Coordinates of C-alpha atoms and ligand atoms in Angstrom, one line a residue:
M219 CA -18.0 -30.9 6.5
K220 CA -21.4 -30.8 8.3
A221 CA -21.9 -34.5 8.3
D222 CA -24.8 -34.3 10.8
R223 CA -26.9 -32.8 8.0
L224 CA -26.8 -36.2 6.2
I225 CA -29.6 -38.4 7.6
I226 CA -29.4 -42.0 6.3
S227 CA -30.3 -45.4 7.6
G228 CA -26.8 -46.7 6.9
D229 CA -23.5 -45.7 8.5
L230 CA -21.5 -42.5 8.4
H231 CA -17.9 -42.3 9.3
A232 CA -16.1 -39.0 9.8
D233 CA -13.5 -40.3 12.3
P234 CA -9.9 -40.2 11.1
A235 CA -9.2 -44.0 11.6
V236 CA -12.0 -45.1 9.3
R237 CA -11.2 -42.4 6.7
E238 CA -7.6 -43.5 6.7
R239 CA -8.7 -47.1 6.1
F240 CA -10.6 -45.9 3.0
S241 CA -7.7 -43.8 1.8
R242 CA -6.1 -46.6 -0.2
D243 CA -7.0 -49.3 -2.7
M244 CA -4.5 -51.7 -4.2
S245 CA -2.6 -48.9 -6.0
A246 CA 0.2 -46.8 -4.7
Y247 CA -2.1 -43.8 -4.1
R248 CA -3.3 -42.5 -0.8
I249 CA -6.1 -39.9 -0.6
V250 CA -8.0 -39.5 2.7
P251 CA -11.7 -39.0 2.0
A252 CA -13.7 -36.3 3.9
L253 CA -16.4 -38.9 4.8
V254 CA -17.2 -42.6 4.4
V255 CA -20.8 -43.6 3.8
E256 CA -22.1 -47.1 4.0
P257 CA -25.6 -47.1 2.4
R258 CA -28.3 -49.6 3.3
D259 CA -30.5 -48.8 0.4
E260 CA -31.0 -46.6 -2.7
E261 CA -32.6 -43.8 -0.7
D262 CA -29.3 -43.5 1.3
V263 CA -27.4 -43.2 -2.0
I264 CA -29.8 -40.5 -3.2
R265 CA -29.5 -38.5 0.0
T266 CA -25.7 -38.8 0.0
L267 CA -25.7 -37.5 -3.6
R268 CA -27.8 -34.5 -2.6
F269 CA -25.7 -33.8 0.4
A270 CA -22.4 -34.1 -1.7
R271 CA -23.8 -31.6 -4.2
N272 CA -24.8 -29.1 -1.6
E273 CA -21.5 -29.4 0.2
G274 CA -19.4 -29.3 -2.9
H275 CA -17.9 -32.8 -2.5
S276 CA -17.3 -35.5 -5.1
I277 CA -18.4 -39.1 -4.7
V278 CA -16.4 -42.3 -5.3
S279 CA -18.3 -45.6 -5.5
R280 CA -16.4 -48.4 -3.9
S281 CA -17.2 -52.1 -3.7
G282 CA -14.2 -54.4 -3.0
G283 CA -11.5 -51.6 -3.1
S284 CA -9.0 -53.8 -5.1
D285 CA -8.5 -51.3 -7.9
L286 CA -4.9 -51.0 -8.9
S287 CA -5.0 -47.4 -10.2
G288 CA -6.5 -45.3 -7.4
A289 CA -10.0 -45.4 -9.0
S290 CA -11.8 -46.4 -5.8
I291 CA -10.4 -43.6 -3.6
G292 CA -11.0 -39.8 -3.6
P293 CA -11.0 -36.7 -1.5
G294 CA -14.8 -36.3 -1.2
I295 CA -17.2 -39.0 0.0
V296 CA -16.4 -42.7 -0.4
L297 CA -19.6 -44.8 -0.8
N298 CA -18.7 -48.2 0.5
F299 CA -21.1 -50.9 -0.8
K300 CA -19.4 -53.9 0.7
R301 CA -21.0 -53.4 4.1
Y302 CA -24.7 -53.6 3.4
L303 CA -25.6 -53.6 -0.2
N304 CA -24.1 -57.0 -0.8
R305 CA -27.0 -59.4 -1.2
L306 CA -27.8 -62.0 -3.8
V307 CA -31.3 -61.0 -4.8
S308 CA -32.0 -64.1 -7.0
V309 CA -30.0 -66.9 -8.5
G310 CA -30.5 -68.7 -11.8
E311 CA -29.4 -68.3 -15.4
E312 CA -30.5 -64.8 -14.9
S313 CA -29.1 -63.7 -11.5
V314 CA -29.6 -60.4 -9.7
V315 CA -26.9 -59.2 -7.3
E316 CA -26.0 -56.1 -5.3
P317 CA -22.7 -54.3 -5.9
G318 CA -21.1 -55.1 -2.6
M319 CA -21.2 -58.9 -2.9
I320 CA -17.7 -60.4 -2.9
L321 CA -17.2 -62.2 -6.2
D322 CA -16.0 -65.5 -4.6
H323 CA -19.2 -65.7 -2.6
F324 CA -21.3 -65.2 -5.7
V325 CA -19.3 -67.8 -7.6
K326 CA -19.8 -70.3 -4.8
K327 CA -23.6 -69.8 -5.0
I328 CA -23.9 -70.1 -8.7
T329 CA -21.6 -73.1 -8.9
E330 CA -24.1 -74.9 -6.6
H331 CA -26.6 -74.3 -9.4
G332 CA -24.3 -75.7 -12.1
L333 CA -23.8 -72.2 -13.4
M334 CA -20.7 -70.2 -14.4
L335 CA -19.6 -66.6 -14.9
P336 CA -16.5 -66.8 -17.1
A337 CA -15.1 -63.3 -16.3
V338 CA -13.7 -64.0 -12.9
P339 CA -10.5 -62.0 -12.0
S340 CA -7.7 -63.4 -9.9
S341 CA -8.7 -61.0 -7.2
S342 CA -12.1 -62.7 -6.7
A343 CA -11.5 -63.2 -3.0
I344 CA -11.4 -59.5 -2.4
C345 CA -13.2 -57.8 -5.3
A346 CA -17.0 -57.3 -5.6
L347 CA -19.6 -57.2 -8.3
G348 CA -19.9 -53.4 -8.3
G349 CA -16.2 -53.0 -9.0
N350 CA -16.3 -55.8 -11.6
V351 CA -19.0 -53.8 -13.5
G352 CA -17.1 -50.5 -12.8
T353 CA -13.9 -51.9 -14.4
R354 CA -15.5 -54.3 -17.0
S355 CA -13.5 -57.1 -15.4
T356 CA -11.9 -60.1 -17.0
G357 CA -10.7 -63.5 -16.0
P358 CA -8.5 -66.1 -17.8
R359 CA -11.6 -67.4 -19.6
T360 CA -12.3 -64.0 -21.2
A361 CA -10.0 -65.5 -23.9
K362 CA -13.0 -67.5 -25.2
Y363 CA -16.1 -66.0 -23.5
G364 CA -15.4 -62.2 -23.3
T365 CA -15.3 -59.7 -20.5
L366 CA -18.0 -59.1 -17.9
D367 CA -19.7 -56.9 -20.5
A368 CA -20.9 -60.1 -22.3
F369 CA -22.8 -61.3 -19.1
V370 CA -24.6 -58.2 -18.0
A371 CA -28.3 -58.1 -19.0
S372 CA -29.2 -54.8 -17.3
L373 CA -28.3 -52.4 -14.5
R374 CA -30.0 -50.4 -11.8
F375 CA -28.2 -47.2 -11.1
I376 CA -28.6 -43.8 -9.6
T377 CA -27.7 -40.9 -11.8
A378 CA -25.6 -37.9 -10.7
G379 CA -28.9 -36.0 -10.5
G380 CA -30.4 -38.6 -8.1
E381 CA -32.8 -40.4 -10.5
V382 CA -33.2 -44.2 -10.1
V383 CA -32.8 -45.9 -13.5
D384 CA -33.4 -49.5 -14.3
T385 CA -32.1 -50.2 -17.8
A386 CA -34.4 -53.2 -18.1
E387 CA -37.3 -50.7 -18.0
R388 CA -36.7 -47.2 -19.2
L389 CA -34.1 -44.4 -19.4
P390 CA -35.0 -40.8 -18.4
D391 CA -35.9 -38.9 -21.6
H392 CA -32.9 -36.5 -21.4
L393 CA -30.5 -39.5 -21.3
A394 CA -32.2 -41.3 -24.1
A395 CA -32.3 -38.2 -26.3
G396 CA -28.7 -37.3 -25.5
L397 CA -27.4 -40.7 -26.2
K398 CA -29.2 -40.8 -29.6
K399 CA -27.5 -37.6 -30.6
I400 CA -24.0 -38.7 -29.6
R401 CA -24.6 -42.0 -31.4
E402 CA -25.6 -40.3 -34.6
R403 CA -22.6 -38.1 -34.6
Y404 CA -20.3 -41.1 -33.8
L405 CA -21.8 -43.2 -36.7
S406 CA -21.0 -40.5 -39.2
D407 CA -17.5 -40.0 -37.9
A408 CA -15.4 -42.6 -39.7
E409 CA -12.1 -41.4 -38.3
S410 CA -13.1 -41.8 -34.7
R411 CA -14.7 -45.2 -35.4
A412 CA -11.5 -46.4 -37.1
I413 CA -9.4 -45.2 -34.1
M414 CA -11.7 -47.2 -31.7
D415 CA -11.7 -50.3 -34.0
R416 CA -7.9 -50.4 -34.1
R417 CA -7.7 -50.7 -30.3
P418 CA -7.0 -54.1 -28.7
F419 CA -10.0 -56.1 -27.4
V420 CA -9.7 -55.2 -23.7
A421 CA -8.7 -51.5 -24.2
G422 CA -10.3 -49.4 -21.5
G423 CA -12.1 -46.1 -21.3
Y424 CA -15.8 -45.8 -22.2
N425 CA -17.0 -48.5 -24.5
L426 CA -17.5 -46.3 -27.5
K427 CA -17.9 -49.4 -29.8
A428 CA -21.3 -49.8 -28.0
L429 CA -22.4 -46.6 -29.8
A430 CA -22.2 -48.5 -33.1
R431 CA -23.5 -51.8 -31.7
Y432 CA -26.7 -50.9 -29.8
T433 CA -29.8 -49.3 -31.2
D434 CA -31.8 -49.5 -28.0
M435 CA -30.7 -46.6 -25.8
R436 CA -31.3 -48.7 -22.6
E437 CA -28.9 -51.3 -23.8
L438 CA -26.5 -48.6 -24.9
A439 CA -26.6 -47.0 -21.4
T440 CA -25.9 -50.4 -19.8
H441 CA -22.8 -51.0 -21.9
L442 CA -21.5 -47.5 -21.4
L443 CA -21.9 -47.8 -17.6
I444 CA -19.9 -51.1 -17.6
G445 CA -16.3 -50.0 -17.4
S446 CA -17.0 -46.4 -16.7
V447 CA -15.1 -46.6 -13.4
G448 CA -17.9 -45.0 -11.4
T449 CA -17.9 -41.8 -13.5
L450 CA -21.4 -42.1 -15.1
G451 CA -23.6 -43.5 -12.4
I452 CA -23.8 -45.4 -9.1
V453 CA -24.7 -49.0 -9.7
T454 CA -27.1 -50.5 -7.1
Q455 CA -28.2 -53.7 -8.7
I456 CA -26.7 -56.0 -11.5
R457 CA -28.7 -58.4 -13.6
L458 CA -26.4 -61.1 -15.0
K459 CA -26.9 -63.8 -17.6
L460 CA -24.9 -66.8 -16.7
I461 CA -23.9 -69.9 -18.7
R462 CA -23.8 -73.6 -17.7
K463 CA -20.6 -74.8 -16.2
Q464 CA -18.2 -76.1 -18.9
T465 CA -16.1 -79.2 -18.8
I466 CA -12.4 -78.8 -19.2
H467 CA -10.9 -81.3 -21.6
G468 CA -7.2 -80.5 -21.6
I469 CA -4.5 -78.3 -20.2
L470 CA -1.1 -77.7 -21.8
V471 CA 1.9 -76.0 -20.1
A472 CA 4.9 -75.0 -22.2
H473 CA 8.1 -73.1 -21.5
F474 CA 9.6 -71.0 -24.2
R475 CA 13.2 -69.9 -24.8
D476 CA 12.6 -66.8 -26.8
Y477 CA 10.0 -64.1 -27.5
G478 CA 9.7 -65.1 -31.2
G479 CA 8.7 -68.7 -30.3
L480 CA 6.5 -67.5 -27.5
T481 CA 4.6 -65.1 -29.7
E482 CA 4.1 -67.6 -32.5
G483 CA 3.1 -70.3 -30.0
A484 CA 0.5 -67.9 -28.5
V485 CA -0.9 -67.1 -31.9
R486 CA -1.2 -70.8 -32.9
L487 CA -2.7 -71.8 -29.6
K488 CA -5.2 -68.9 -29.8
A489 CA -6.3 -70.2 -33.2
L490 CA -7.4 -73.4 -31.4
N491 CA -9.9 -71.4 -29.4
P492 CA -8.7 -72.1 -25.9
A493 CA -10.9 -71.2 -22.9
A494 CA -7.8 -69.6 -21.3
L495 CA -4.3 -68.7 -22.6
E496 CA -2.1 -67.4 -19.8
Y497 CA 1.5 -66.2 -19.6
S498 CA 4.1 -65.6 -16.8
D499 CA 7.8 -65.1 -17.0
A500 CA 10.6 -67.0 -15.2
S501 CA 10.8 -64.4 -12.4
C502 CA 7.1 -65.0 -11.6
S503 CA 7.7 -68.8 -11.6
E504 CA 10.5 -68.4 -9.2
R505 CA 8.7 -66.0 -6.8
V506 CA 5.5 -67.8 -6.6
E507 CA 7.3 -70.8 -5.2
G508 CA 4.4 -72.9 -6.2
K509 CA 3.8 -76.5 -7.2
I510 CA 3.5 -76.0 -11.0
L511 CA 4.9 -72.6 -11.9
N512 CA 8.2 -73.3 -10.1
L513 CA 10.5 -74.0 -13.0
E514 CA 14.0 -72.8 -12.2
D515 CA 15.2 -72.6 -15.8
P516 CA 16.8 -69.1 -16.1
D517 CA 17.0 -69.4 -19.9
I518 CA 13.2 -69.3 -20.5
V519 CA 11.4 -66.0 -21.4
G520 CA 8.1 -67.4 -20.2
T521 CA 5.5 -70.1 -19.7
L522 CA 2.2 -70.4 -21.6
V523 CA -0.7 -72.2 -20.1
A524 CA -3.6 -73.2 -22.5
E525 CA -6.8 -74.6 -21.2
F526 CA -9.4 -76.2 -23.5
D527 CA -13.1 -76.8 -22.9
G528 CA -14.2 -77.6 -26.5
S529 CA -12.9 -81.2 -27.0
A530 CA -10.0 -83.5 -26.0
E531 CA -8.8 -83.1 -29.6
Q532 CA -7.9 -79.4 -29.0
G533 CA -5.5 -80.4 -26.2
R534 CA -3.8 -83.0 -28.4
E535 CA -3.5 -80.6 -31.3
A536 CA -2.0 -77.9 -29.0
G537 CA 1.2 -79.9 -28.3
K538 CA 1.7 -80.4 -32.0
V539 CA 1.2 -76.8 -33.1
I540 CA 3.9 -75.4 -30.9
E541 CA 6.5 -78.1 -31.7
G542 CA 9.8 -76.6 -32.9
L543 CA 9.1 -73.1 -31.5
G544 CA 11.9 -73.0 -29.0
V545 CA 9.9 -74.9 -26.4
S546 CA 12.3 -76.1 -23.6
R547 CA 9.6 -78.3 -22.0
M548 CA 5.9 -79.0 -22.3
W549 CA 3.5 -81.3 -20.6
N550 CA -0.2 -81.9 -20.2
I551 CA -2.2 -81.6 -16.9
S552 CA -5.3 -83.8 -16.4
P553 CA -8.5 -81.9 -15.8
G554 CA -9.8 -82.4 -12.3
S555 CA -6.3 -83.5 -11.0
P556 CA -4.6 -81.9 -7.9
E557 CA -2.1 -80.5 -10.4
E558 CA -4.8 -78.5 -12.1
A559 CA -5.9 -77.0 -8.9
A560 CA -2.2 -76.2 -8.0
L561 CA -1.7 -74.6 -11.4
W562 CA -4.5 -72.1 -11.0
N563 CA -3.6 -71.5 -7.4
D564 CA -0.1 -70.6 -8.5
R565 CA -1.4 -68.4 -11.2
R566 CA -3.7 -66.5 -8.9
R567 CA -0.9 -65.9 -6.4
I568 CA 1.5 -64.3 -8.8
Q569 CA 0.8 -60.7 -7.9
M570 CA 0.8 -61.4 -4.2
S571 CA 4.0 -63.3 -4.4
L572 CA 5.7 -60.4 -6.3
L573 CA 4.4 -58.0 -3.6
K574 CA 5.8 -60.3 -0.9
Y575 CA 9.2 -60.4 -2.6
C576 CA 9.3 -56.6 -2.9
R577 CA 8.3 -56.1 0.8
E578 CA 11.1 -58.5 1.9
N579 CA 13.6 -56.6 -0.3
N580 CA 12.5 -53.0 0.5
L581 CA 11.2 -52.5 -3.0
L582 CA 7.8 -51.3 -4.3
L583 CA 5.7 -53.0 -6.9
I584 CA 4.0 -49.7 -8.0
P585 CA 1.3 -50.3 -10.7
V586 CA 2.4 -47.9 -13.5
I587 CA 2.4 -50.1 -16.6
D588 CA 0.5 -53.0 -15.0
D589 CA -2.4 -53.1 -17.4
L590 CA -1.3 -53.0 -21.1
A591 CA -3.8 -54.0 -23.8
V592 CA -2.0 -55.2 -27.0
H593 CA -2.6 -57.2 -30.2
L594 CA -1.4 -60.8 -29.7
K595 CA 0.9 -60.8 -32.7
D596 CA 2.9 -58.0 -31.1
I597 CA 3.3 -59.4 -27.6
G598 CA 6.9 -60.6 -27.9
S599 CA 8.1 -57.4 -29.5
I600 CA 6.5 -55.3 -26.9
L601 CA 7.8 -57.4 -24.0
Q602 CA 11.3 -57.2 -25.5
E603 CA 11.1 -53.4 -25.9
I604 CA 9.9 -52.9 -22.4
E605 CA 12.6 -55.2 -21.1
E606 CA 15.2 -53.1 -22.9
L607 CA 13.7 -49.9 -21.4
M608 CA 14.0 -51.4 -17.9
Q609 CA 17.6 -52.3 -18.5
R610 CA 18.3 -48.7 -19.5
L611 CA 16.6 -47.5 -16.3
N612 CA 18.3 -50.2 -14.3
L613 CA 15.0 -51.5 -13.0
E614 CA 14.1 -55.2 -12.5
V615 CA 10.7 -56.2 -14.0
S616 CA 8.3 -59.1 -14.0
F617 CA 5.8 -59.9 -16.7
Y618 CA 2.6 -62.0 -16.6
G619 CA -0.8 -61.7 -18.2
H620 CA -3.4 -63.1 -20.5
P621 CA -2.2 -63.4 -24.1
G622 CA -5.6 -65.1 -24.8
F623 CA -7.1 -61.6 -24.9
G624 CA -4.0 -59.4 -25.4
S625 CA -3.4 -58.3 -21.8
I626 CA 0.1 -57.8 -20.3
H627 CA 0.9 -57.0 -16.7
A628 CA 4.4 -55.4 -16.6
R629 CA 5.6 -54.9 -13.1
P630 CA 8.8 -52.9 -12.5
Y631 CA 10.2 -52.9 -9.0
F632 CA 11.0 -49.4 -7.7
N633 CA 13.4 -48.6 -4.9
P634 CA 11.7 -46.0 -2.5
A635 CA 15.1 -45.0 -1.2
D636 CA 16.1 -43.8 -4.7
E637 CA 15.7 -40.0 -4.9
S638 CA 14.8 -40.3 -8.6
I639 CA 11.8 -42.6 -8.0
R640 CA 9.3 -40.0 -9.3
N641 CA 11.4 -39.4 -12.3
Q642 CA 11.6 -43.1 -12.9
I643 CA 7.9 -43.6 -12.6
E644 CA 7.2 -40.8 -15.1
T645 CA 9.8 -42.1 -17.5
V646 CA 8.5 -45.7 -17.3
S647 CA 4.9 -44.5 -18.0
R648 CA 5.8 -42.1 -20.9
E649 CA 8.3 -44.4 -22.6
T650 CA 6.0 -47.4 -22.4
F651 CA 3.2 -45.3 -23.9
K652 CA 5.5 -44.4 -26.8
I653 CA 6.3 -48.1 -27.3
L654 CA 2.6 -49.0 -27.3
Q655 CA 1.8 -46.3 -29.8
K656 CA 3.9 -48.1 -32.4
Y657 CA 1.8 -51.2 -32.0
A658 CA -1.7 -49.6 -31.5
G659 CA -1.6 -50.8 -27.9
T660 CA -2.7 -48.9 -24.8
L661 CA -1.8 -48.3 -21.1
V662 CA -5.5 -48.6 -20.2
G663 CA -6.4 -52.3 -20.4
E664 CA -8.4 -54.9 -18.6
H665 CA -8.3 -53.1 -15.2
N666 CA -9.5 -50.0 -17.0
A667 CA -8.9 -46.3 -16.4
G668 CA -7.4 -44.8 -13.3
R669 CA -5.1 -42.1 -11.9
S670 CA -1.9 -43.8 -13.2
R671 CA -3.3 -45.0 -16.5
S672 CA -5.5 -42.4 -18.1
I673 CA -2.9 -39.6 -18.5
Y674 CA -2.2 -40.3 -22.1
L675 CA -5.7 -41.4 -23.1
E676 CA -6.7 -38.1 -24.8
E677 CA -3.5 -38.1 -26.8
E678 CA -4.0 -41.8 -27.7
L679 CA -7.6 -41.4 -28.8
G680 CA -7.4 -38.0 -30.6
P681 CA -10.9 -37.0 -31.9
A682 CA -12.5 -40.1 -30.5
F683 CA -11.8 -38.8 -26.9
S684 CA -14.4 -36.0 -27.5
Y685 CA -17.2 -38.7 -27.3
M686 CA -16.0 -39.8 -23.9
R687 CA -16.3 -36.2 -22.7
E688 CA -19.8 -35.8 -24.3
I689 CA -21.0 -38.9 -22.6
K690 CA -19.6 -37.7 -19.3
N691 CA -21.3 -34.3 -19.7
L692 CA -24.6 -36.0 -20.5
F693 CA -24.6 -38.2 -17.4
D694 CA -22.7 -36.1 -14.9
P695 CA -22.4 -32.4 -16.1
D696 CA -21.0 -31.2 -12.8
D697 CA -18.3 -33.8 -12.5
L698 CA -19.6 -35.1 -9.2
L699 CA -18.8 -38.8 -9.8
N700 CA -15.2 -39.9 -9.4
P701 CA -13.3 -36.9 -10.9
G702 CA -9.6 -37.3 -11.9
V703 CA -9.6 -40.9 -12.8
L704 CA -10.6 -40.7 -16.5
F705 CA -10.5 -37.0 -17.4
D706 CA -8.1 -34.3 -16.3
T707 CA -5.9 -36.6 -14.3
E708 CA -3.1 -35.1 -12.3
P709 CA 0.6 -35.8 -13.0
I710 CA 1.1 -39.5 -12.3
C711 CA 3.0 -39.2 -9.0
T712 CA 0.5 -36.8 -7.4
N713 CA -0.8 -38.5 -4.1
M714 CA 1.5 -41.5 -4.5
D715 CA 2.7 -42.9 -1.2
F716 CA 6.1 -44.5 -1.3
S717 CA 6.1 -46.2 2.1
I718 CA 6.5 -50.0 2.2
R719 CA 3.4 -51.7 3.7
Ligands
FAD835 C1 -4.2 -59.4 -6.8 C2 -5.1 -58.8 -7.9 C3 -5.4 -59.5 -9.0 C4 -6.3 -58.9 -10.0 N1 -6.6 -59.6 -11.1 C5 -7.5 -59.1 -12.0 C6 -7.9 -59.9 -13.1 O1 -7.5 -61.0 -13.3 N2 -8.8 -59.3 -13.9 C7 -9.3 -58.0 -13.7 O2 -10.1 -57.5 -14.5 N3 -8.9 -57.3 -12.7 C8 -8.0 -57.8 -11.8 N4 -7.6 -57.0 -10.7 C9 -8.1 -55.6 -10.6 C10 -9.4 -55.5 -9.7 O3 -9.5 -56.5 -8.7 C11 -10.6 -55.6 -10.6 O4 -10.6 -54.5 -11.5 C12 -11.9 -55.7 -9.9 O5 -13.0 -55.9 -10.9 C13 -12.3 -54.5 -9.1 O6 -13.4 -54.8 -8.2 P1 -13.6 -54.1 -6.8 O7 -14.9 -54.5 -6.3 O8 -12.4 -54.3 -5.9 O9 -13.6 -52.6 -7.3 P2 -13.3 -51.3 -6.6 O10 -11.8 -51.1 -6.3 O11 -14.2 -51.1 -5.4 O12 -13.7 -50.2 -7.7 C14 -13.2 -50.3 -9.0 C15 -13.9 -49.2 -9.9 O13 -15.3 -49.5 -10.0 C16 -16.1 -48.4 -9.5 N5 -17.2 -48.9 -8.7 C17 -17.2 -49.7 -7.6 N6 -18.4 -50.0 -7.2 C18 -19.3 -49.3 -8.0 C19 -20.7 -49.1 -8.0 N7 -21.5 -49.6 -7.1 N8 -21.2 -48.3 -9.0 C20 -20.4 -47.7 -9.9 N9 -19.0 -47.8 -10.0 C21 -18.5 -48.6 -9.0 C22 -15.1 -47.7 -8.6 O14 -15.5 -46.3 -8.5 C23 -13.8 -47.8 -9.3 O15 -13.7 -46.9 -10.3 C24 -6.7 -57.6 -9.8 C25 -6.4 -56.9 -8.6 C26 -5.5 -57.4 -7.7 C27 -5.2 -56.7 -6.5

């Protein structure tokens, strides 16, 4: 690559050590990029796009790099926003931020103003706003307040053709006209709309439901860009609408002995409109070695945590509605107490604790079925079927997630010394897809599309998938932006690295 032809005010890295650093995200994939670019401004992004097009390279936008499915790595140019484009432009109920700002830093600033962004992922210490938009991120309070999509007012982005677009102002004519056409076709296609409407709340892929929802093409473009995993445009500024910080009135923790009780308990608690409704199984409790999620009761299938910010009455009611559902123990935690902080600290550390356990035992926690989106009423049946699948394959598995919005993280442990590891990964993915099909669930959930998740998306969506292709062709006809993560993915194990790190 003739990198010296790319003149920008930011940084260019062609040396192997830096490229190696950007060859991974938090998935099991490793793809060494040809070049890493750290833009200082939009002009740098435009120049990089032009250069990539001339040199025949693809572009991957990257903010925090915490993606779990290889969506923030690629063989072409990695555009790293974390280095320079990381400023808070303005703060208030409407806040404007650049994509590279680490989410925790943003949360700290808005908290000082008594404001809150409810969709804060457990990875907030390492992820950044650009990736949050790229994946349409969630947090425990998505249960009541929705995904990040509900809090984005508008976006500034660069198109694959190098145009600067601010969706608060206007769309280029070709995008507005193209979206109108796609929208009209979608509105008259009852079959595809029904397929999309059947999907669970946090199902990933392009947000086709936005085609039915928004009549203003600028708004439609905003909500298609959110969750498009860097395949439709490069986001350079995010305008967020925030809410006032809410007071927590009650927290209930309950351990369940069987999946039937757990599912019914989750359905009844959800009916009380909790701010958060979280789940983790006994293996998570054990491995987190925390202060709250440390129950060593081998007979439970899992723990539900429900947090209420509506009234104290909700918390009192919560204990009553789950009585008699196979609860082995339940108790309340006082809002603002050290136990509350310890509880959320334990919850945030689950994934890292499982990773630590695997590292110590020469195992790999490869994200394969880590991001399932399901309907709440099916949660127990799906967990049970996956558990049986793992028993047949002789794989240990941990489960945790957010029943409050139908999200399950299923984390099988793989042995890299086992020669059949590739076969196991393929089987786990395919067989779980089959299980989910029975329940109208999907492998592409709150963390959105990626190299390990999108392989069955076309099969899952049938005719509705054609709208995703049309939208992609409209925004990026030459497939310059992040190819291989949503469309035409390679077999799941391609580029996976099985070394223990
Ligand atoms: C321990 C752990 C816990 C997690 N918990 C959660 C959770 O609770 N909820 C949740 O939703 N996710 C969670 N995740 C997944 C991940 O952290 C989120 O998806 C997060 O939003 C990704 O942000 P990032 O900045 O790291 O994105 P990156 O990895 O940098 O990118 C993610 C995607 O966004 C695209 N993108 C990045 N920047 C831009 C840009 N400027 N323009 C256009 N596209 C862009 C990338 O191309 C990529 O496709 C977790 C991950 C880990 C490792």
